[in-house]
Each structure stands twice: as structure tokens, then as C-alpha cells.
Coordinates of C-alpha atoms in Angstrom, one line a residue:
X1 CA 188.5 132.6 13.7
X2 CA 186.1 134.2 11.2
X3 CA 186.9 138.4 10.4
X4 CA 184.7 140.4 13.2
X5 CA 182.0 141.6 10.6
X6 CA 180.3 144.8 12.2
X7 CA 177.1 147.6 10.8
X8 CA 177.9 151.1 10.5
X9 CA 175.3 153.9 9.6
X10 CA 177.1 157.7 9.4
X11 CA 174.4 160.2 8.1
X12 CA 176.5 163.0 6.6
X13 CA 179.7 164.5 6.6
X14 CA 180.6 165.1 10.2
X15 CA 179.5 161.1 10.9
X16 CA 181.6 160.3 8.2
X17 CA 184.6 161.8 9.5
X18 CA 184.3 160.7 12.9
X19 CA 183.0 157.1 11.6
X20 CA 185.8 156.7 9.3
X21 CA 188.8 158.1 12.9
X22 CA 186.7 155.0 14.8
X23 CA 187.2 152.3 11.9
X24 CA 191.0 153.5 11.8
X25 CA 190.9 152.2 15.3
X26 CA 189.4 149.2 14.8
X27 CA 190.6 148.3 12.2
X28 CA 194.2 148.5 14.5
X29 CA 192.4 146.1 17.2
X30 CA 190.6 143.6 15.0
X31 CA 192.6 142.8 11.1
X32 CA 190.4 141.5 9.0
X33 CA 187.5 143.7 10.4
X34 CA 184.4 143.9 7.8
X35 CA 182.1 147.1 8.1
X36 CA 179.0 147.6 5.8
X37 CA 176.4 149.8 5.8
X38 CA 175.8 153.5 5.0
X39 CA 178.7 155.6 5.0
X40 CA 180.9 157.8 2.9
X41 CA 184.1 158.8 1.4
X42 CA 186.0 158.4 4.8
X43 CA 184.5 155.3 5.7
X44 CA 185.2 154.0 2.1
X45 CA 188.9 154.9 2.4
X46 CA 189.1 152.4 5.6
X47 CA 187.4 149.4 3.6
X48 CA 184.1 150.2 4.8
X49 CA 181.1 148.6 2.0
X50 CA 178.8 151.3 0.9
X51 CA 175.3 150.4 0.8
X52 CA 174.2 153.4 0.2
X53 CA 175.9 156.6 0.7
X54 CA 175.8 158.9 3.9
X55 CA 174.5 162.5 2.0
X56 CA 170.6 160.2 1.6
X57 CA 170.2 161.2 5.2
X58 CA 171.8 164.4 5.3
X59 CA 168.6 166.1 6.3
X60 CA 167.9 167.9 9.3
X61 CA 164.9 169.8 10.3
X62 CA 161.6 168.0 10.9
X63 CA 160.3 170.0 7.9
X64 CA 162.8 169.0 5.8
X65 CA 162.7 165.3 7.3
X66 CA 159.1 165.6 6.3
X67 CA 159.6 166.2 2.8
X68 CA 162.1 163.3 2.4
X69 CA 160.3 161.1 4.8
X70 CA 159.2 158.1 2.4
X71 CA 162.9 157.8 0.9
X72 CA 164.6 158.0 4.6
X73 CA 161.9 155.1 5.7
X74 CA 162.1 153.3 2.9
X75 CA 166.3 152.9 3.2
X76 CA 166.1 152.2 7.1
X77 CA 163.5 149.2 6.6
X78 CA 165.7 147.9 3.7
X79 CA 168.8 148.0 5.8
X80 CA 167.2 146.5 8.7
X81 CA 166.2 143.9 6.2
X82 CA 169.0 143.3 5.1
X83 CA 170.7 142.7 8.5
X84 CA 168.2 141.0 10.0
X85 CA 168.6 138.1 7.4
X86 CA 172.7 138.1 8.0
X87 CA 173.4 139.5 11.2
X88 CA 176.6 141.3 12.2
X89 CA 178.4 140.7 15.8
X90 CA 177.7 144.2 16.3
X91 CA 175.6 147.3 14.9
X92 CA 177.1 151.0 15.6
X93 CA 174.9 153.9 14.8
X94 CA 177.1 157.1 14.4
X95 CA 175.0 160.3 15.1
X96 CA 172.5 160.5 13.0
X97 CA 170.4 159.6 16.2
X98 CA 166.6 160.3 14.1
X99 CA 167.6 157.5 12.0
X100 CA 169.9 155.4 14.1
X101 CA 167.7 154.9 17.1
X102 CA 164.7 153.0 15.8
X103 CA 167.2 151.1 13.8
X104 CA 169.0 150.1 17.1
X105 CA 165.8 149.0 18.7
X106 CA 164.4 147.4 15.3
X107 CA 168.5 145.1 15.9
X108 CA 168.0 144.8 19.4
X109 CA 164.9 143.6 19.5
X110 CA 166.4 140.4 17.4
X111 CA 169.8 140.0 19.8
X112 CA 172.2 142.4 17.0
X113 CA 174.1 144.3 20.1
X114 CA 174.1 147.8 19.2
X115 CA 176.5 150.7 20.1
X116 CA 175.5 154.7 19.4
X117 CA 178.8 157.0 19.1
X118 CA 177.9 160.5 20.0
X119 CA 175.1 160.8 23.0
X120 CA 172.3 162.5 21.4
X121 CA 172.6 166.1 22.7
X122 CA 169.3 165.1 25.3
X123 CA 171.0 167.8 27.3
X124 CA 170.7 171.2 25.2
X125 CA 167.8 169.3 23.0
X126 CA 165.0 167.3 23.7
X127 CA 165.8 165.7 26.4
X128 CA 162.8 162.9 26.8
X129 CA 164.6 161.3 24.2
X130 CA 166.3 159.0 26.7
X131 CA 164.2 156.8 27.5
X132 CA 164.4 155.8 24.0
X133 CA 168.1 155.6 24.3
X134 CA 167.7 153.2 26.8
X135 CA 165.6 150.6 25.2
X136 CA 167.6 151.0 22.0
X137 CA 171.5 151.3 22.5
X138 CA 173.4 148.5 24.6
X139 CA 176.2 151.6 25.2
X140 CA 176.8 154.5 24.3
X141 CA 180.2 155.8 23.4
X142 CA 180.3 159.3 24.8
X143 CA 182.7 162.3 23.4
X144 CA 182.3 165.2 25.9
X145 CA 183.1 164.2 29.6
X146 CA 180.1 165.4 31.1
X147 CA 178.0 162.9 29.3
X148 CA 178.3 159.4 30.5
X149 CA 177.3 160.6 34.3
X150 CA 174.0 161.8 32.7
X151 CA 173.6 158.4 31.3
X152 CA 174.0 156.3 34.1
X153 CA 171.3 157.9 36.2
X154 CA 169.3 156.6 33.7
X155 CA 170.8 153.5 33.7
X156 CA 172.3 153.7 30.4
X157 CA 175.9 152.0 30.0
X158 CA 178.1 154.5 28.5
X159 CA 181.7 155.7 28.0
X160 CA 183.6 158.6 27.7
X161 CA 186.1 158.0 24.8
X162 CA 187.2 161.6 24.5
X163 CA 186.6 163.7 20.5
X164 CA 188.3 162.0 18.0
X165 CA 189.1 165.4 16.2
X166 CA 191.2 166.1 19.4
X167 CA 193.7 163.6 18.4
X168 CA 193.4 164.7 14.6
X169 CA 193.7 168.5 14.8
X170 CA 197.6 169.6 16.3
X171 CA 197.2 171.8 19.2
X172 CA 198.7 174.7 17.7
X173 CA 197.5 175.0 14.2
X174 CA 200.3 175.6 11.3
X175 CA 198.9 178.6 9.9
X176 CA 201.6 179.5 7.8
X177 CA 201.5 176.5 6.0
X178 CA 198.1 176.2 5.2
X179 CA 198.1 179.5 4.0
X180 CA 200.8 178.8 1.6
X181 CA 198.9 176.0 0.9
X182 CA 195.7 177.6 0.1
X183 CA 198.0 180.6 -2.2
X184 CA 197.4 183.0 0.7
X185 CA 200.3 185.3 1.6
X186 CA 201.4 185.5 6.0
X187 CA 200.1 188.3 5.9
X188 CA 196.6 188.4 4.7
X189 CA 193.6 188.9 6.8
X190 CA 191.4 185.6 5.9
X191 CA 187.6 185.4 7.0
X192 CA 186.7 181.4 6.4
X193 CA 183.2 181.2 5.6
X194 CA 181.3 177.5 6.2
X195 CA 177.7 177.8 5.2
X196 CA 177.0 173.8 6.0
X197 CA 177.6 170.6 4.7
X198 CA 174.1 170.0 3.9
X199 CA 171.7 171.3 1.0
X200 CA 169.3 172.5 3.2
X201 CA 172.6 174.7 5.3
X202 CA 173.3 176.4 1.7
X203 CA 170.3 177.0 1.0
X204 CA 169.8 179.2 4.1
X205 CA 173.1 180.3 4.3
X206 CA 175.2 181.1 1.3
X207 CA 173.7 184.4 0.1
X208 CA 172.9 185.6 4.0
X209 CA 176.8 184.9 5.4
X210 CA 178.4 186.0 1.6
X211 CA 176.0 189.2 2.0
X212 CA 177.5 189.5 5.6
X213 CA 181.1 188.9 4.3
X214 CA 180.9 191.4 1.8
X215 CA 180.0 194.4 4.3
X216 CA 183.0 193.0 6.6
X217 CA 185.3 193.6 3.8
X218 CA 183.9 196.9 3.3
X219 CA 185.6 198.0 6.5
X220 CA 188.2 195.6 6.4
X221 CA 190.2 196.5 2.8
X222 CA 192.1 193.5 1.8
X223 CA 190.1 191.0 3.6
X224 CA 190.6 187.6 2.2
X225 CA 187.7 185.7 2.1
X226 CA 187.8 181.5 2.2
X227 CA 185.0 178.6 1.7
X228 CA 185.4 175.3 1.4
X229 CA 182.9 173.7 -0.1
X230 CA 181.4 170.4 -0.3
X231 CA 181.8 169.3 -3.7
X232 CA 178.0 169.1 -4.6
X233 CA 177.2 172.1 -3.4
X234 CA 180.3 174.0 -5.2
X235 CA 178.3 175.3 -7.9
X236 CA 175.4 177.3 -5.7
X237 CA 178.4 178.4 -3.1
X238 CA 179.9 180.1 -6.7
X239 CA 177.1 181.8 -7.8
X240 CA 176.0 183.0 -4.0
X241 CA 179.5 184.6 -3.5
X242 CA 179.1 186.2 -7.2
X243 CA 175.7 187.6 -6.4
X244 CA 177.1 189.0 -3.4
X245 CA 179.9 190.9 -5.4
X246 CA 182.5 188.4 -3.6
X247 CA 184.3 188.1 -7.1
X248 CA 187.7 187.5 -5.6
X249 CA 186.8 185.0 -2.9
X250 CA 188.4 181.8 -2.7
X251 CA 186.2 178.5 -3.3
X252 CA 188.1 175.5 -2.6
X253 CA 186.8 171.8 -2.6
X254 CA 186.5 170.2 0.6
X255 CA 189.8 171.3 2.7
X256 CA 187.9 172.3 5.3
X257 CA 190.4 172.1 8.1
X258 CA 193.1 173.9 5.9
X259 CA 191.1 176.4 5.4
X260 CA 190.4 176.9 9.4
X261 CA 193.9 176.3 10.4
X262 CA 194.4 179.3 7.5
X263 CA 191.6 181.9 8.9
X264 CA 192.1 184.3 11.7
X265 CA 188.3 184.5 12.1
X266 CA 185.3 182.3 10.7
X267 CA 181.4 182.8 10.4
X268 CA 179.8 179.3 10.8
X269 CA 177.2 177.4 10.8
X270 CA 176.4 175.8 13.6
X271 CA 176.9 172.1 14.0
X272 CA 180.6 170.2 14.8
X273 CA 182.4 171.8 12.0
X274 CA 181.8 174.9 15.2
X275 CA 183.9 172.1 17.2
X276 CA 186.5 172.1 14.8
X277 CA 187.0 175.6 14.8
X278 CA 187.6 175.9 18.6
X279 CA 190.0 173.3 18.0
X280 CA 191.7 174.9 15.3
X281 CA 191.4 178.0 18.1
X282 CA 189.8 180.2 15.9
X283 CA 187.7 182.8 17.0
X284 CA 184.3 182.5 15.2
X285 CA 180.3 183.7 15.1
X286 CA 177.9 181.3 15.1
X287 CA 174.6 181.5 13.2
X288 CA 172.1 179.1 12.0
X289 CA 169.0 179.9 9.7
X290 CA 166.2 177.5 8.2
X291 CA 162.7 177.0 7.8
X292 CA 160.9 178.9 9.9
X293 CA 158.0 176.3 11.2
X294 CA 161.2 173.8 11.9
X295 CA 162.5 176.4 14.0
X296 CA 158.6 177.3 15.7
X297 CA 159.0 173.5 16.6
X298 CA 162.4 173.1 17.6
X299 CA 162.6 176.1 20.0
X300 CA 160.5 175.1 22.7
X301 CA 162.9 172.1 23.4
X302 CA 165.6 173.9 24.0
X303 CA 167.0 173.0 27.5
X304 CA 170.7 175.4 27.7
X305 CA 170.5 178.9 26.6
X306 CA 173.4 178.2 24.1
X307 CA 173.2 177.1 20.8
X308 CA 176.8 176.4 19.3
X309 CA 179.0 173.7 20.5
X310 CA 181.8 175.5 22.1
X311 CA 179.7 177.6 24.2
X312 CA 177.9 174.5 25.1
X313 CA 181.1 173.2 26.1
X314 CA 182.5 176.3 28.2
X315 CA 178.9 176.8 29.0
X316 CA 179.4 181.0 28.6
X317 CA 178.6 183.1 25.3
X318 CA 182.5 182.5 24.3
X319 CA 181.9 183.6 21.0
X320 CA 178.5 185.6 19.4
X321 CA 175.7 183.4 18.3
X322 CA 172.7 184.8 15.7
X323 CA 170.1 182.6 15.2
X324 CA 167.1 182.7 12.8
X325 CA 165.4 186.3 13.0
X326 CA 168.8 187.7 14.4
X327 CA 171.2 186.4 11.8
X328 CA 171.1 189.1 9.3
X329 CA 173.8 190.4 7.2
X330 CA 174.5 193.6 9.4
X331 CA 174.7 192.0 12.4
X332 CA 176.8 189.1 11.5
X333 CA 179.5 191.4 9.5
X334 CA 179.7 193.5 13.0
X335 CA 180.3 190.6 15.0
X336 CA 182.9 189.7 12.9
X337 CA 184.5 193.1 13.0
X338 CA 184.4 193.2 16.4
X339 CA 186.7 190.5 16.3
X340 CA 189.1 191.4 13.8
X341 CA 189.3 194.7 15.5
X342 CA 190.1 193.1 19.4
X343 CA 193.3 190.9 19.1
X344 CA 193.1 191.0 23.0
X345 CA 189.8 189.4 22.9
X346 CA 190.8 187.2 20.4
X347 CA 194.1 185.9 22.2
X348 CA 191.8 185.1 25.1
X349 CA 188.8 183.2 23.7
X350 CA 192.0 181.3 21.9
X351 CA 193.4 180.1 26.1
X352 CA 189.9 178.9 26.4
X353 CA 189.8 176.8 23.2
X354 CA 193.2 175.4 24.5
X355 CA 191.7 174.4 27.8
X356 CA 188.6 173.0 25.6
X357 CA 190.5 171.2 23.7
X358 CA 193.1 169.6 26.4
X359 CA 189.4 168.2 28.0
X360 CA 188.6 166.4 24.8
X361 CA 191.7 164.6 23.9
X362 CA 191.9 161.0 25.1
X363 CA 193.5 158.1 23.6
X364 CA 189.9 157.5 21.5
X365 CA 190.5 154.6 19.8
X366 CA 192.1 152.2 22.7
X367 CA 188.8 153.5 25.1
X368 CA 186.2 153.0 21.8
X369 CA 187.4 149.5 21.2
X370 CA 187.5 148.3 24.5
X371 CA 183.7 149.2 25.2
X372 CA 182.7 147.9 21.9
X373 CA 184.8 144.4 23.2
X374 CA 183.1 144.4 26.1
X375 CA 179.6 145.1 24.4
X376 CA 180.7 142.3 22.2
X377 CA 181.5 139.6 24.2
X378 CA 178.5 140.6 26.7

């Protein structure tokens, strides 16, 4: 039998990561398994061929879509092209849902079965956006339980295959060793800052969460501050921490779940890396700033009063969220104190991650394999 030759598009770093956890598993199920497409580092280290790498659609924001509009276009016509002329048994768009949609539909349209991993969040954020689910994705592969329910009212096949990070990140963190790791001392207080994995994210929030760190460790003497940093965007994380007189703080490459299993407390940008944190059971704040027309036009399709994943999740304010206009360097450095200064609170928001994180773990590969079989063979 010929090698089960399959598309992959991942459009950043959190695709990547969860791209490369699924190829792990199918690579397990089907030797021989050939995956091209758009990817990255993660994906590369399972075999994957890179037709162009994951960070030329690491845009988010329709202002910021706007301005690399042509380029994004031009990649996705290409690609569809190019599979279009040599189709694959399957095609699996991995988040990036903007770009992985009309791709889907473009594939479908010619008998490519397609596959999206990660339901589009159509219920905290736009949620018309299912009818175009339906005419694009033959399943979806589903990582919060809630989800596949949602899809089959309308009709949409789907699966709950649990988080893969649930299975990756140990239920009770080593903190010891990654601080010892990192050069930190047991002892320390360590603040992880994570301004994004996207330019656009550093942009916003470099100076405006270092500024905010800074006054934390005013109060808090000895406060150990932590980034990890995406290695293009090392530079510009260096010079914001200097601006903000952050001359000691630690600026590591990547390492991003070191430096979380190292922190007692993180301010965070929104997005899955907030996932990862509840995971790692660390108590965090959430805030999220960027252009303010993309945020005029985002707003009003809001559908849950909650903004980072794992108060999504628990569906309460479990940790502080300031967004936009209310993420400003004040505010965030008291929410972070009031953290630091209520181990109480923190022990308990920690039980809840637990819970949270019990809920998420499945055996993700077996249950992601299986659908994609039976999508497959269909």
C-alpha cells in the first residue's frame, strides 16, 4: 500500500504545537505517513514538508489581516493550487480557521476530505460562522467537551478528542526543577511575563506589561521577572524590558513552559498560551491590547462575557481580565499584587485548574486518529 499522504496548514505558534502533538499520533497509527503544507518548527521535527512556514499567517486582527491581505491570499490560492493538481487522502486545517476555512471549502468542493482541529470559538466569537463550518469541514475534531454537542445541532460531525497539552504538561508542575533550570534559586518570587507569540502581540504589549512589571516589583523587592520569547521577537522584548528599567529581567529563548512551570504568578496575553498556564496551575491576569478600530469591530460579536480561555472554560472571572482601554500599567501591576499577596486565593484558583485540567485530558491521539480513519475511509 502506498504511505497515507495527508495536508496540514498550522498558522502560528500555538497550531504548531498542537499540529506537530497530532502528527506524533499519526505518525504512531499510519508509518510511512507524508504531511506537507504550512507548518513550523514542531511540525518539521515530526517529518512534516514545509511549504512555507506557519509565522506568514501569524496575523490576527482584521486590521492587521487587512494590511497583509494580498500576501495571505496570494499563499492560500498557491497552496490550493498546488493540491488541487496532486491531491492528498486528506486535508486538516489546524486553527487558523480565517485561513483554513475557505481552504477547506476550495478542497471539498473537488472531493479532498477535510478535517478542522480546534472548533472555531463560534461560541464566545462570532458565532454565524457555522454555517460556513458546515459547508467546509467534513468533521471537526473538538478539544473542550462542550463543543461537539454545539456542532451536531447544526448537523456538523464532530469529535471530542480532549487538549493535547493535557497529556503534555504533568499534573503537578516540577517547579523546583525548572527553576534550577532557568538559574532561579527555590526561593525566589518569579512573575513570567508572555507578551504574545505574534509581532502584532509585542507590539502592543511589551512596553505596557514590562511598564506594569516594573511597578509590581516596586512593592515586591526581589521579584524575579521571566519572558520567554519567541526568537524573532527577542530583540524588541530586550529593549522594551530595558526601557522599562527591567535591567535584571530574564529573557530566555522559547522555553515557554519552563518558564510557567517556574513562575508563581504570570501576566499574559490572552490566547492558548492562557490555557497553558491553567494547566501549569498558575495563577495569572489576562490582558490583551491592539488596534483600536480591530477592537471597535471585534467587540460587538462577543457572545460570553469572558475573554480568556480559562474563564471561558470555568465560565466565572477565575482570574482578572484587562482588556484594551483597561489594561494599563497600574491596573495590571495591582492585579498582580493582589495575587502575590493572597496565597489563599491562589491555592484555590490552583483546585480549579486541577479540575480544569482532569476535563481536558483524554487519550488525544487514539480518539484524533480514529475520526480522521473514519473521515478517511468515508
Amino acid at each position: 500500500m502506498e504511505p497515507l499522504r495527508i495536508a496540514m496548514v498550522a498558522g502560528e505558534a500555538s497550531g504548531d504545537l498542537l499540529a506537530g502533538l497530532l502528527l506524533q499520533g499519526m505518525h504512531a497509527r499510519w508509518p510511512g505517513l507524508q504531511a506537507q503544507g504550512i507548518g513550523g518548527p514542531r511540525m518539521k521535527a515530526q517529518g512534516f514538508d514545509e511549504w512555507w512556514p506557519h509565522d506568514k499567517l501569524a496575523v490576527r486582527g482584521y486590521v492587521e489581516v487587512l494590511m497583509h491581505y494580498r500576501e495571505i491570499v496570494g499563499i492560500r490560492k498557491q497552496l490550493a493550487q498546488r493540491l488541487l493538481a496532486d491531491p492528498p487522502r486528506a486535508f486538516i486545517g489546524v486553527d487558523a480557521p480565517d485561513f483554513n476555512l475557505d481552504l477547506e471549502g476550495q478542497l471539498r468542493e473537488k472531493g479532498v476530505k477535510t478535517v478542522h482541529f480546534i472548533c472555531p470559538s463560534i461560541w464566545a466569537w462570532r458565532a454565524d460562522r457555522v454555517h460556513k463550518i458546515k459547508r467546509c469541514a467534513d468533521h471537526v475534531l473538538c478539544v473542550f467537551p462542550f463543543e461537539p454537542e454545539l456542532l451536531h445541532s447544526h448537523g456538523i460531525g464532530a469529535t471530542y478528542v480532549g487538549h493535547p497539552l493535557a497529556n503534555v504538561i504533568p499534573m503537578e508542575p516540577d517547579k523546583a526543577a525548572a527553576r534550577a533550570a532557568l538559574g532561579l534559586a527555590a526561593d525566589d518570587e518569579v512573575l513570567a511575563v508572555l507578551p504574545g507569540s505574534r509581532g502584532s502581540e509585542v507590539k502592543y504589549h511589551a512596553s505596557l506589561f514590562f511598564e506594569a512589571a516594573a511597578l509590581a516589583a516596586t512593592s515586591r523587592p526581589g521579584l524575579k521577572i521571566v519572558v520567554p520569547a519567541m526568537p524573532a521577537f527577542k530583540s524588541a522584548i530586550e529593549k522594551a524590558a530595558r526601557a522599562a528599567g527591567l535591567k535584571d529581567a530574564l529573557i530566555v529563548e522559547g522555553q515557554s513552559h519552563a518558564v510557567l512551570a517556574a513562575c508563581d504568578v504570570t501576566l499574559i496575553a490572552s490566547g492558548t498560551a492562557t490555557l497553558e498556564a491553567a494547566l501549569f496551575k498558575r495563577p495569572m491576569v489576562i490582558s490583551y491590547a491592539m488596534n483600536w478600530l480591530t477592537y471597535r469591530m471585534m467587540k460587538p460579536h462577543q457572545v460570553l462575557p469572558w475573554f480568556g480561555l480559562p474563564n471561558i472554560l470555568l465560565r466565572e472571572f477565575a482570574v482578572p481580565e484587562l482588556i484594551q482601554q483597561d489594561a494599563t500599567p497600574p491596573a495590571l501591576a495591582q492585579a498582580l499584587l493582589d495575587w502575590l499577596q493572597a496565597p489563599e486565593r491562589m491555592a484555590a484558583v490552583q483546585d480549579k485548574f486541577r479540575a480544569l485540567h482532569l476535563l481536558l485530558q483524554r487519550d488525544t491521539a487514539q480518539l484524533a486518529t480514529d475520526a480522521i480513519d473514519k473521515v478517511i475511509h468515508a
